[in-house]
Short mmCIF file of C-alpha atoms in Angstrom, two decimals:
data_model
loop_
_atom_site.label_atom_id
_atom_site.label_comp_id
_atom_site.label_asym_id
_atom_site.label_seq_id
_atom_site.Cartn_x
_atom_site.Cartn_y
_atom_site.Cartn_z
CA UNK J 1 -63.71 22.49 -52.20
CA UNK J 2 -65.88 23.65 -49.22
CA UNK J 3 -62.98 25.38 -47.36
CA UNK J 4 -62.83 22.72 -44.54
CA UNK J 5 -59.56 21.12 -43.62
CA UNK J 6 -59.03 17.87 -45.45
CA UNK J 7 -58.92 14.98 -43.04
CA UNK J 8 -55.87 12.75 -43.49
CA UNK J 9 -56.58 9.10 -43.77
CA UNK J 10 -52.98 7.97 -43.51
CA UNK J 11 -51.22 8.02 -40.20
CA UNK J 12 -48.46 10.71 -40.19
CA UNK J 13 -44.98 9.51 -39.27
CA UNK J 14 -42.83 11.96 -37.64
CA UNK J 15 -39.35 11.64 -39.07
CA UNK J 16 -36.41 12.73 -36.65
CA UNK J 17 -32.72 13.10 -37.62
CA UNK J 18 -30.62 10.09 -36.50
CA UNK J 19 -28.63 10.70 -33.30
CA UNK J 20 -25.09 11.52 -34.25
CA UNK J 21 -22.53 9.22 -32.32
CA UNK J 22 -18.87 9.42 -31.76
CA UNK J 23 -16.45 6.86 -30.30
CA UNK J 24 -13.48 8.06 -28.14
CA UNK J 25 -10.35 6.19 -27.11
CA UNK J 26 -9.14 7.49 -23.64
CA UNK J 27 -5.84 6.63 -21.87
CA UNK J 28 -5.67 7.34 -18.06
CA UNK J 29 -2.06 7.35 -16.43
CA UNK J 30 -1.38 7.44 -12.83
CA UNK J 31 -2.53 5.41 -9.82
CA UNK J 32 -5.50 3.66 -11.44
CA UNK J 33 -5.09 -0.08 -10.88
CA UNK J 34 -5.92 -1.97 -7.70
CA UNK J 35 -8.48 0.53 -6.29
CA UNK J 36 -11.77 0.03 -8.21
CA UNK J 37 -11.12 2.25 -11.11
CA UNK J 38 -12.37 -0.12 -13.79
CA UNK J 39 -15.69 -0.77 -11.92
CA UNK J 40 -16.09 2.95 -11.54
CA UNK J 41 -15.54 3.47 -15.30
CA UNK J 42 -18.04 0.53 -15.90
CA UNK J 43 -20.83 2.08 -13.68
CA UNK J 44 -20.09 5.60 -15.08
CA UNK J 45 -20.46 4.31 -18.78
CA UNK J 46 -23.46 2.16 -18.33
CA UNK J 47 -25.15 4.86 -16.27
CA UNK J 48 -24.84 7.23 -19.35
CA UNK J 49 -25.92 4.54 -21.80
CA UNK J 50 -22.62 4.43 -23.46
CA UNK J 51 -21.14 1.31 -25.11
CA UNK J 52 -17.43 0.39 -25.34
CA UNK J 53 -14.90 -1.19 -22.95
CA UNK J 54 -12.31 -0.57 -20.16
CA UNK J 55 -8.98 -2.45 -19.82
CA UNK J 56 -5.86 -2.38 -17.53
CA UNK J 57 -2.66 -1.85 -19.53
CA UNK J 58 0.98 -1.28 -18.66
CA UNK J 59 0.45 2.34 -19.32
CA UNK J 60 -2.61 2.62 -16.98
CA UNK J 61 -6.27 2.17 -17.98
CA UNK J 62 -7.47 2.16 -21.55
CA UNK J 63 -11.10 3.19 -22.34
CA UNK J 64 -13.20 3.21 -25.52
CA UNK J 65 -16.64 4.73 -25.25
CA UNK J 66 -19.23 5.31 -27.89
CA UNK J 67 -22.43 7.55 -27.66
CA UNK J 68 -23.72 11.04 -28.16
CA UNK J 69 -21.06 13.81 -27.82
CA UNK J 70 -22.76 15.32 -24.84
CA UNK J 71 -22.87 12.12 -23.07
CA UNK J 72 -19.19 11.61 -23.93
CA UNK J 73 -18.28 14.99 -22.53
CA UNK J 74 -20.21 14.16 -19.38
CA UNK J 75 -18.30 10.92 -19.12
CA UNK J 76 -15.03 12.66 -19.42
CA UNK J 77 -15.78 15.37 -16.93
CA UNK J 78 -17.01 12.67 -14.38
CA UNK J 79 -13.86 10.65 -14.90
CA UNK J 80 -11.83 13.33 -13.34
CA UNK J 81 -14.28 14.70 -10.83
CA UNK J 82 -15.76 11.41 -9.41
CA UNK J 83 -12.81 9.02 -9.52
CA UNK J 84 -12.07 6.65 -6.58
CA UNK J 85 -10.73 8.46 -3.56
CA UNK J 86 -7.40 6.74 -3.47
CA UNK J 87 -6.78 7.21 -7.25
CA UNK J 88 -4.17 9.85 -8.61
CA UNK J 89 -4.82 10.81 -12.17
CA UNK J 90 -1.60 12.11 -13.80
CA UNK J 91 -2.74 12.37 -17.30
CA UNK J 92 -5.77 11.88 -19.60
CA UNK J 93 -5.41 11.62 -23.34
CA UNK J 94 -8.50 11.46 -25.70
CA UNK J 95 -8.53 10.48 -29.41
CA UNK J 96 -11.52 9.70 -31.80
CA UNK J 97 -11.93 6.24 -33.13
CA UNK J 98 -14.23 4.75 -35.97
CA UNK J 99 -17.68 3.71 -34.75
CA UNK J 100 -18.25 0.03 -33.91
CA UNK J 101 -21.42 -2.04 -34.04
CA UNK J 102 -21.85 -2.64 -30.32
CA UNK J 103 -24.56 -2.01 -27.68
CA UNK J 104 -22.91 -2.98 -24.37
CA UNK J 105 -20.02 -1.88 -22.09
CA UNK J 106 -17.56 -4.43 -20.94
CA UNK J 107 -14.53 -4.91 -18.78
CA UNK J 108 -11.79 -6.58 -20.85
CA UNK J 109 -8.97 -8.87 -19.68
CA UNK J 110 -5.71 -6.90 -18.82
CA UNK J 111 -3.06 -6.40 -21.46
CA UNK J 112 0.72 -6.61 -20.56
CA UNK J 113 2.55 -6.50 -23.85
CA UNK J 114 4.58 -3.26 -23.41
CA UNK J 115 6.77 -1.58 -20.87
CA UNK J 116 4.89 -0.57 -17.64
CA UNK J 117 4.11 2.94 -17.07
CA UNK J 118 1.25 2.47 -14.55
CA UNK J 119 1.93 3.38 -10.85
CA UNK J 120 2.03 0.58 -8.24
CA UNK J 121 -0.34 1.33 -5.21
CA UNK J 122 0.86 1.11 -1.72
CA UNK J 123 -0.65 -1.28 0.93
CA UNK J 124 -3.87 0.46 2.22
CA UNK J 125 -5.36 0.28 5.71
CA UNK J 126 -8.55 -1.65 6.29
CA UNK J 127 -11.65 0.31 4.96
CA UNK J 128 -14.80 0.95 7.15
CA UNK J 129 -16.96 -1.39 5.08
CA UNK J 130 -14.65 -4.25 5.68
CA UNK J 131 -14.47 -3.43 9.37
CA UNK J 132 -18.16 -3.80 9.65
CA UNK J 133 -18.09 -7.15 8.02
CA UNK J 134 -15.08 -8.28 10.11
CA UNK J 135 -17.11 -7.78 13.34
CA UNK J 136 -20.59 -8.85 12.04
CA UNK J 137 -21.44 -12.29 13.30
CA UNK J 138 -23.88 -12.76 10.39
CA UNK J 139 -21.15 -12.05 7.78
CA UNK J 140 -19.34 -15.05 6.12
CA UNK J 141 -16.09 -13.16 6.79
CA UNK J 142 -16.75 -12.64 10.52
CA UNK J 143 -13.34 -12.34 12.31
CA UNK J 144 -11.53 -13.40 9.15
CA UNK J 145 -8.01 -11.76 9.40
CA UNK J 146 -7.37 -11.39 5.67
CA UNK J 147 -10.64 -9.66 4.77
CA UNK J 148 -10.20 -6.98 2.01
CA UNK J 149 -11.72 -5.31 -1.03
CA UNK J 150 -11.05 -3.06 -3.98
CA UNK J 151 -10.56 -0.07 -1.60
CA UNK J 152 -8.26 -1.64 0.97
CA UNK J 153 -5.74 -4.37 1.75
CA UNK J 154 -2.29 -5.36 0.54
CA UNK J 155 -0.92 -4.02 -2.86
CA UNK J 156 2.84 -3.34 -3.00
CA UNK J 157 3.79 -6.17 -0.48
CA UNK J 158 2.19 -8.76 -2.65
CA UNK J 159 2.73 -7.65 -6.25
CA UNK J 160 5.15 -9.50 -8.35
CA UNK J 161 4.99 -7.69 -11.57
CA UNK J 162 2.57 -5.46 -13.53
CA UNK J 163 -0.26 -5.26 -14.58
CA UNK J 164 -1.79 -5.75 -11.12
CA UNK J 165 -3.85 -8.87 -11.68
CA UNK J 166 -4.11 -11.96 -9.37
CA UNK J 167 -1.68 -14.17 -11.29
CA UNK J 168 0.94 -11.39 -10.84
CA UNK J 169 0.62 -11.41 -6.98
CA UNK J 170 1.53 -13.72 -4.23
CA UNK J 171 -2.22 -14.62 -3.93
CA UNK J 172 -1.89 -16.69 -7.13
CA UNK J 173 -1.84 -19.97 -5.28
CA UNK J 174 -5.13 -19.36 -3.58
CA UNK J 175 -8.12 -20.49 -5.88
CA UNK J 176 -11.19 -18.51 -5.18
CA UNK J 177 -14.38 -20.40 -4.14
CA UNK J 178 -17.56 -19.90 -6.03
CA UNK J 179 -18.73 -17.20 -3.83
CA UNK J 180 -15.57 -15.24 -3.99
CA UNK J 181 -15.37 -15.79 -7.64
CA UNK J 182 -18.83 -14.36 -8.19
CA UNK J 183 -17.77 -11.18 -6.19
CA UNK J 184 -14.62 -10.95 -8.22
CA UNK J 185 -16.38 -11.08 -11.47
CA UNK J 186 -19.38 -8.79 -10.62
CA UNK J 187 -18.64 -5.25 -11.77
CA UNK J 188 -21.21 -3.95 -9.22
CA UNK J 189 -19.56 -5.54 -6.36
CA UNK J 190 -17.02 -3.95 -3.92
CA UNK J 191 -14.87 -6.73 -4.55
CA UNK J 192 -14.81 -6.75 -8.32
CA UNK J 193 -11.13 -7.71 -9.29
CA UNK J 194 -9.92 -7.12 -5.76
CA UNK J 195 -6.84 -9.19 -6.27
CA UNK J 196 -6.37 -10.45 -2.63
CA UNK J 197 -10.10 -11.39 -2.39
CA UNK J 198 -10.48 -14.46 -0.25
CA UNK J 199 -12.59 -15.82 2.55
CA UNK J 200 -12.11 -18.56 5.29
CA UNK J 201 -13.04 -21.34 2.70
CA UNK J 202 -10.56 -20.45 0.13
CA UNK J 203 -7.99 -17.92 1.46
CA UNK J 204 -4.86 -17.73 3.72
CA UNK J 205 -5.10 -19.09 7.21
CA UNK J 206 -3.37 -18.17 10.63
CA UNK J 207 -1.32 -20.51 12.69
CA UNK J 208 0.29 -20.03 16.17
CA UNK J 209 3.72 -21.70 16.40
CA UNK J 210 6.06 -22.10 19.29
CA UNK J 211 9.66 -21.08 19.13
CA UNK J 212 10.62 -24.34 17.32
CA UNK J 213 7.84 -24.02 14.68
CA UNK J 214 5.45 -26.66 16.22
CA UNK J 215 1.81 -25.54 15.45
CA UNK J 216 -0.03 -24.83 18.70
CA UNK J 217 -3.42 -23.62 17.31
CA UNK J 218 -5.01 -22.64 13.89
CA UNK J 219 -7.31 -19.84 12.78
CA UNK J 220 -9.31 -17.84 15.34
CA UNK J 221 -8.11 -20.15 18.07
CA UNK J 222 -4.60 -19.23 17.18
CA UNK J 223 -5.45 -15.40 17.43
CA UNK J 224 -7.14 -15.89 20.91
CA UNK J 225 -4.21 -17.89 22.14
CA UNK J 226 -1.67 -15.26 20.89
CA UNK J 227 -3.74 -12.42 22.68
CA UNK J 228 -3.65 -14.61 25.85
CA UNK J 229 0.04 -14.85 25.69
CA UNK J 230 0.60 -11.16 25.19
CA UNK J 231 -1.56 -10.45 28.18
CA UNK J 232 0.89 -12.66 30.24
CA UNK J 233 3.90 -10.63 29.10
CA UNK J 234 5.29 -13.01 26.56
CA UNK J 235 6.77 -11.68 23.33
CA UNK J 236 4.89 -12.45 20.00
CA UNK J 237 6.26 -12.27 16.55
CA UNK J 238 3.34 -11.50 14.20
CA UNK J 239 3.53 -11.72 10.46
CA UNK J 240 1.77 -8.74 9.30
CA UNK J 241 1.33 -7.00 5.85
CA UNK J 242 4.91 -6.16 4.97
CA UNK J 243 6.80 -8.25 7.47
CA UNK J 244 7.09 -9.39 10.97
CA UNK J 245 6.45 -7.28 14.10
CA UNK J 246 7.43 -7.99 17.67
CA UNK J 247 4.50 -7.63 19.97
CA UNK J 248 4.43 -7.16 23.69
CA UNK J 249 2.13 -5.52 26.36
CA UNK J 250 3.14 -1.87 26.54
CA UNK J 251 1.78 -1.68 30.07
CA UNK J 252 4.33 -4.16 31.56
CA UNK J 253 7.63 -2.53 31.87
CA UNK J 254 9.40 -5.80 32.77
CA UNK J 255 8.14 -7.29 29.37
CA UNK J 256 9.25 -4.24 27.54
CA UNK J 257 12.68 -4.35 29.23
CA UNK J 258 13.06 -7.94 28.22
CA UNK J 259 12.27 -7.23 24.72
CA UNK J 260 14.90 -4.46 24.66
CA UNK J 261 17.48 -6.98 26.02
CA UNK J 262 16.62 -9.54 23.48
CA UNK J 263 16.51 -7.29 20.57
CA UNK J 264 19.72 -5.55 21.49
CA UNK J 265 18.06 -2.30 21.47
CA UNK J 266 19.03 -0.16 24.59
CA UNK J 267 17.08 3.01 24.42
CA UNK J 268 15.77 3.71 20.92
CA UNK J 269 11.88 4.35 21.21
CA UNK J 270 9.47 1.67 20.58
CA UNK J 271 6.34 2.21 18.36
CA UNK J 272 3.07 1.71 20.11
CA UNK J 273 -0.20 0.52 18.58
CA UNK J 274 -3.42 1.58 20.31
CA UNK J 275 -6.89 -0.11 19.97
CA UNK J 276 -8.62 3.09 19.01
CA UNK J 277 -8.41 7.01 18.92
CA UNK J 278 -10.03 7.35 22.35
CA UNK J 279 -7.30 5.33 24.11
CA UNK J 280 -4.53 7.33 22.17
CA UNK J 281 -6.08 10.67 23.44
CA UNK J 282 -5.89 9.43 26.98
CA UNK J 283 -2.07 9.17 26.82
CA UNK J 284 -1.10 11.74 24.04
CA UNK J 285 -2.09 15.15 22.76
CA UNK J 286 -3.61 14.75 19.41
CA UNK J 287 -4.17 17.71 17.05
CA UNK J 288 -7.00 17.47 14.24
CA UNK J 289 -4.19 16.98 11.71
CA UNK J 290 -2.51 14.25 13.67
CA UNK J 291 -5.96 12.63 14.21
CA UNK J 292 -6.49 12.66 10.38
CA UNK J 293 -3.08 11.03 9.94
CA UNK J 294 -3.87 8.33 12.49
CA UNK J 295 -7.16 7.52 10.66
CA UNK J 296 -5.85 7.88 7.14
CA UNK J 297 -5.52 5.08 4.53
CA UNK J 298 -1.80 5.30 5.08
CA UNK J 299 -2.20 4.75 8.79
CA UNK J 300 1.56 5.75 9.61
CA UNK J 301 3.18 5.82 13.00
CA UNK J 302 2.59 9.38 14.05
CA UNK J 303 4.95 11.14 16.64
CA UNK J 304 2.74 12.50 19.52
CA UNK J 305 3.49 14.53 22.49
CA UNK J 306 2.81 12.38 25.49
CA UNK J 307 0.42 13.89 28.30
CA UNK J 308 2.21 14.91 31.51
CA UNK J 309 -1.24 15.28 33.12
CA UNK J 310 -2.04 11.73 33.32
CA UNK J 311 -2.18 8.64 31.10
CA UNK J 312 -0.24 5.38 31.34
CA UNK J 313 3.12 6.77 30.20
CA UNK J 314 3.07 10.32 31.75
CA UNK J 315 6.63 10.29 33.21
CA UNK J 316 9.39 10.29 30.37
CA UNK J 317 12.04 9.50 32.94
CA UNK J 318 10.50 6.10 34.07
CA UNK J 319 8.97 5.19 30.76
CA UNK J 320 10.75 2.18 29.37
CA UNK J 321 9.02 2.68 25.94
CA UNK J 322 10.74 6.01 24.98
CA UNK J 323 13.25 6.91 27.77
CA UNK J 324 13.64 10.63 28.49
CA UNK J 325 11.66 11.34 25.26
CA UNK J 326 8.65 13.60 25.29
CA UNK J 327 7.35 12.04 22.13
CA UNK J 328 5.56 8.56 21.65
CA UNK J 329 5.39 6.97 18.25
CA UNK J 330 1.71 5.89 17.86
CA UNK J 331 -0.31 4.10 15.25
CA UNK J 332 -3.80 2.50 15.00
CA UNK J 333 -4.55 -0.97 13.69
CA UNK J 334 -4.32 -1.03 9.86
CA UNK J 335 -4.80 -4.55 8.95
CA UNK J 336 -7.70 -6.95 9.94
CA UNK J 337 -5.42 -9.10 11.81
CA UNK J 338 -4.32 -6.07 14.03
CA UNK J 339 -7.89 -5.04 14.40
CA UNK J 340 -8.75 -8.38 15.81
CA UNK J 341 -5.79 -8.64 18.13
CA UNK J 342 -6.27 -5.14 19.52
CA UNK J 343 -9.97 -5.88 19.86
CA UNK J 344 -9.12 -8.88 22.08
CA UNK J 345 -6.57 -6.97 24.02
CA UNK J 346 -8.12 -3.53 24.59
CA UNK J 347 -4.80 -1.89 25.60
CA UNK J 348 -1.78 -0.46 23.90
CA UNK J 349 1.05 -2.87 22.72
CA UNK J 350 4.55 -2.41 21.48
CA UNK J 351 4.53 -3.17 17.76
CA UNK J 352 8.26 -3.02 16.63
CA UNK J 353 10.00 -4.24 13.57
CA UNK J 354 10.57 -8.10 13.55
CA UNK J 355 14.39 -8.00 13.36
CA UNK J 356 17.65 -7.47 15.40
CA UNK J 357 18.87 -3.96 15.41
CA UNK J 358 20.18 -2.73 12.14
CA UNK J 359 18.72 -5.67 10.14
CA UNK J 360 15.68 -5.62 7.74
CA UNK J 361 12.42 -7.11 9.04
CA UNK J 362 11.76 -10.71 8.33
CA UNK J 363 9.04 -11.50 5.67
CA UNK J 364 9.12 -15.29 5.67
CA UNK J 365 7.87 -17.52 8.65
CA UNK J 366 10.75 -20.00 8.37
CA UNK J 367 13.38 -17.14 8.14
CA UNK J 368 11.64 -15.55 11.12
CA UNK J 369 12.08 -18.83 13.14
CA UNK J 370 15.72 -18.59 12.53
CA UNK J 371 16.43 -14.91 12.80
CA UNK J 372 14.11 -14.18 15.68
CA UNK J 373 15.20 -17.20 17.61
CA UNK J 374 15.88 -16.22 21.19
CA UNK J 375 13.71 -12.88 20.82
CA UNK J 376 10.09 -14.13 20.22
CA UNK J 377 8.34 -16.72 22.42
CA UNK J 378 5.59 -17.39 19.89
CA UNK J 379 4.87 -16.86 16.25
CA UNK J 380 1.59 -15.81 14.83
CA UNK J 381 1.86 -16.68 11.13
CA UNK J 382 0.00 -17.17 7.96
CA UNK J 383 0.49 -18.71 4.43
CA UNK J 384 0.00 -15.52 2.26
CA UNK J 385 3.58 -14.81 0.93
CA UNK J 386 5.10 -11.41 1.29
CA UNK J 387 6.80 -10.28 -1.84
CA UNK J 388 9.07 -7.68 -0.30
CA UNK J 389 9.50 -6.14 3.24
CA UNK J 390 7.62 -2.93 3.85
CA UNK J 391 8.15 -1.17 7.33
CA UNK J 392 5.69 1.07 9.06
CA UNK J 393 6.05 4.73 7.95
CA UNK J 394 6.74 7.51 10.42
CA UNK J 395 5.53 11.00 10.18
CA UNK J 396 5.15 14.02 12.36
CA UNK J 397 3.41 17.47 12.30
CA UNK J 398 5.53 20.58 12.42
CA UNK J 399 4.03 24.07 12.27
CA UNK J 400 0.89 22.30 10.76
CA UNK J 401 2.75 20.66 7.97
CA UNK J 402 3.22 16.81 7.54
CA UNK J 403 6.95 15.77 7.49
CA UNK J 404 7.42 12.09 6.40
CA UNK J 405 10.51 10.72 8.47
CA UNK J 406 10.36 7.21 7.16
CA UNK J 407 8.54 6.55 3.96
CA UNK J 408 7.26 2.98 3.58
CA UNK J 409 3.96 1.35 4.20
CA UNK J 410 1.01 3.52 2.77
CA UNK J 411 3.39 5.76 0.92
CA UNK J 412 5.82 3.79 -1.12
CA UNK J 413 6.33 3.24 -3.98
CA UNK J 414 4.16 6.24 -5.11
CA UNK J 415 6.41 8.71 -7.00
CA UNK J 416 7.26 12.17 -5.92
CA UNK J 417 7.09 15.22 -8.15
CA UNK J 418 9.94 17.56 -8.43
CA UNK J 419 10.38 20.73 -10.62
CA UNK J 420 11.84 20.16 -14.03
CA UNK J 421 12.49 16.52 -13.26
CA UNK J 422 11.44 14.82 -16.43
CA UNK J 423 14.33 12.77 -17.93
CA UNK J 424 14.41 11.20 -21.47
CA UNK J 425 15.88 7.88 -20.17
CA UNK J 426 15.48 6.04 -16.79
CA UNK J 427 18.05 6.93 -14.03
CA UNK J 428 18.54 5.17 -10.75
CA UNK J 429 20.19 6.18 -7.28
CA UNK J 430 21.38 3.76 -4.78
CA UNK J 431 21.49 6.03 -1.75
CA UNK J 432 23.81 6.38 1.18
CA UNK J 433 25.06 3.79 3.73
CA UNK J 434 22.77 4.89 6.60
CA UNK J 435 18.88 5.17 6.63
CA UNK J 436 19.08 3.99 3.01
CA UNK J 437 16.29 4.13 0.32
CA UNK J 438 16.64 3.56 -3.48
CA UNK J 439 15.44 5.74 -6.17
CA UNK J 440 14.42 5.50 -9.78
CA UNK J 441 13.54 8.38 -12.18
CA UNK J 442 11.45 7.47 -15.27
CA UNK J 443 9.75 10.18 -17.31
CA UNK J 444 8.19 12.68 -15.00
CA UNK J 445 8.07 10.15 -11.96
CA UNK J 446 10.48 9.93 -9.18
CA UNK J 447 10.03 6.58 -7.46
CA UNK J 448 11.57 6.12 -4.01
CA UNK J 449 11.61 2.57 -2.54
CA UNK J 450 10.40 1.62 0.90
CA UNK J 451 12.87 2.39 3.83
CA UNK J 452 15.73 -0.01 3.77
CA UNK J 453 17.80 1.19 6.75
CA UNK J 454 21.45 0.98 7.54
CA UNK J 455 23.57 -1.18 5.39
CA UNK J 456 25.88 -2.52 8.12
CA UNK J 457 24.77 -6.31 7.93
CA UNK J 458 24.77 -8.82 5.21
CA UNK J 459 20.89 -9.03 5.59
CA UNK J 460 20.56 -5.25 5.14
CA UNK J 461 22.73 -5.46 1.98
CA UNK J 462 20.69 -8.17 0.50
CA UNK J 463 17.46 -6.11 1.22
CA UNK J 464 19.22 -3.13 -0.51
CA UNK J 465 19.96 -5.06 -3.60
CA UNK J 466 16.44 -6.48 -3.71
CA UNK J 467 14.88 -3.11 -3.41
CA UNK J 468 17.08 -1.81 -6.15
CA UNK J 469 16.35 -4.77 -8.48
CA UNK J 470 12.62 -4.47 -7.63
CA UNK J 471 12.08 -1.21 -9.03
CA UNK J 472 14.12 -1.88 -12.15
CA UNK J 473 12.03 -5.12 -12.62
CA UNK J 474 8.67 -3.76 -11.96
CA UNK J 475 9.00 -0.75 -14.23
CA UNK J 476 11.18 -2.55 -16.78
CA UNK J 477 13.84 0.21 -16.45
CA UNK J 478 16.72 0.10 -18.80
CA UNK J 479 19.03 2.40 -16.86
CA UNK J 480 21.04 5.02 -18.58
CA UNK J 481 23.09 5.72 -15.55
CA UNK J 482 23.20 5.35 -11.74
CA UNK J 483 23.83 7.91 -9.15
CA UNK J 484 25.75 6.74 -6.18
CA UNK J 485 27.74 8.06 -3.01
CA UNK J 486 31.22 9.27 -3.89
CA UNK J 487 32.63 7.15 -1.05
CA UNK J 488 34.25 4.06 -2.75
CA UNK J 489 33.59 1.82 0.30
CA UNK J 490 29.92 2.28 0.83
CA UNK J 491 27.82 -0.90 0.31
CA UNK J 492 25.26 1.16 -1.69
CA UNK J 493 28.10 2.21 -4.04
CA UNK J 494 29.12 -1.33 -4.54
CA UNK J 495 25.44 -2.16 -5.48
CA UNK J 496 25.62 0.60 -8.20
CA UNK J 497 28.95 -0.95 -9.59
CA UNK J 498 27.48 -4.39 -9.91
CA UNK J 499 24.67 -3.00 -12.20
CA UNK J 500 27.38 -2.41 -14.96
CA UNK J 501 25.98 1.10 -16.07
CA UNK J 502 27.68 4.40 -16.18
CA UNK J 503 28.01 5.84 -12.71
CA UNK J 504 27.51 9.47 -11.51
CA UNK J 505 29.27 9.64 -8.08
CA UNK J 506 27.72 12.37 -5.79
CA UNK J 507 29.54 14.04 -2.76
CA UNK J 508 27.49 12.96 0.34
CA UNK J 509 26.77 16.37 1.72
CA UNK J 510 25.74 17.73 -1.72
CA UNK J 511 23.17 14.83 -1.93
CA UNK J 512 21.86 16.00 1.54
CA UNK J 513 21.12 19.58 0.24
CA UNK J 514 19.64 18.32 -2.99
CA UNK J 515 17.27 16.09 -1.01
CA UNK J 516 16.11 19.10 0.99
CA UNK J 517 15.64 21.03 -2.32
CA UNK J 518 13.49 18.27 -3.66
CA UNK J 519 11.47 17.81 -0.52
CA UNK J 520 10.60 21.44 -0.44
CA UNK J 521 10.25 21.90 -4.10
CA UNK J 522 13.02 24.46 -4.46
CA UNK J 523 15.09 25.05 -7.50
CA UNK J 524 17.20 28.13 -7.02
CA UNK J 525 20.79 28.40 -5.71
CA UNK J 526 21.14 27.72 -2.10
CA UNK J 527 23.66 27.58 0.65
CA UNK J 528 23.80 24.29 2.61
CA UNK J 529 24.76 24.41 6.22
#
């Protein structure tokens, strides 16, 4: 030995300890279907190098992810902090599972073998990306009035049952073309599993009918002809997201007065739809909070103070839209069809419910021909069926707080949360005789139906029973009992009796006070005046 380091003739191999893996099963409950949650999970998992799968279930969304514990922790934290804007996560449960021999992450076909616990999403106003495509001449959906994606479009008005997949919606009859199918199946695409996804080649189409149902024009020609008729002061019945609206030029007092006469609506204010926020600000005072409401995904009718220093409707005494009323009910276009129509017109229109006073709005074009006969001059219709009527919501701002006056499109049927509400078995409530809605309590969720209205006509009573049956069917609710009005002759009480479940009659004024407690999240003893 000469003291020199011995040279190694064999290559040294560095041995490292194998990476420890774990597999987690995650169940997410809340508003997690129909808004891009699974593509979000897919991108999150693949970005972290995790394997596993994600799947819609009646409970919400089920996820299994496999990888290093640190990556799984990052995945779980991101699941809560980076979820899609319209999602609402009520609970996340995590459990460990045995490892599996897999290297990829996939999106599985939905499972629907148990009682639904997932929340149904409301109809959502058109998003900015779809609007850009709608008015881009180079886009294949240019001026297509049914453009939508995972982040916008119809939901509650088209769903028939859970889980929220295309065969369970009124879009099931429209077979996607190759391009739409490719978008639908691509997890990186904005339209991945967007159930109403369609284009001019494969989706719903517009038609303009006369008062007898004769087709006058189709597609874009129908829309332009309808806009021309509105400019001339004619009354248009438009099939929207959740039912028909009656449209007339708000600037023409004679046309508005004629609509009042035909609709038997003497003085009750009409809702207005404006082309954009700039034209709203010309006629109304708009606070920052009111602006946010107008531009929100819910896009409700917002009660705004009319300007008395100018604008089209400055004098409340002479304004036939809302006689002797300092407020105007205003909304912005919320569907592609509305955007196209208001883009053509460039001025505010009356957009009121397509019905006679005290009746529910029409949802079927043939029904509309009959029920709106003598009211509408023309009918702008399409062939996408509406599963249930959904009126426009109405809100106002009081002392910088949002007050929902009519809870419908954009809000229903998302549940409300109330203190100590959780019940072991489902309960229902059939509501009062006037300004009716239906309620369902299941677990920790209190579901309120869309606005039904006054139950003074046979059509309204049928709509009430449909709303009641709807909530029970969607959520597979085996009712333990039904709360109803103590008045034995109310139509809503009769609906409760027909269900053949134990009844809990509630005195009318007690119900009013309880509703106020629930709205303001109060639980203590109160005096109702």
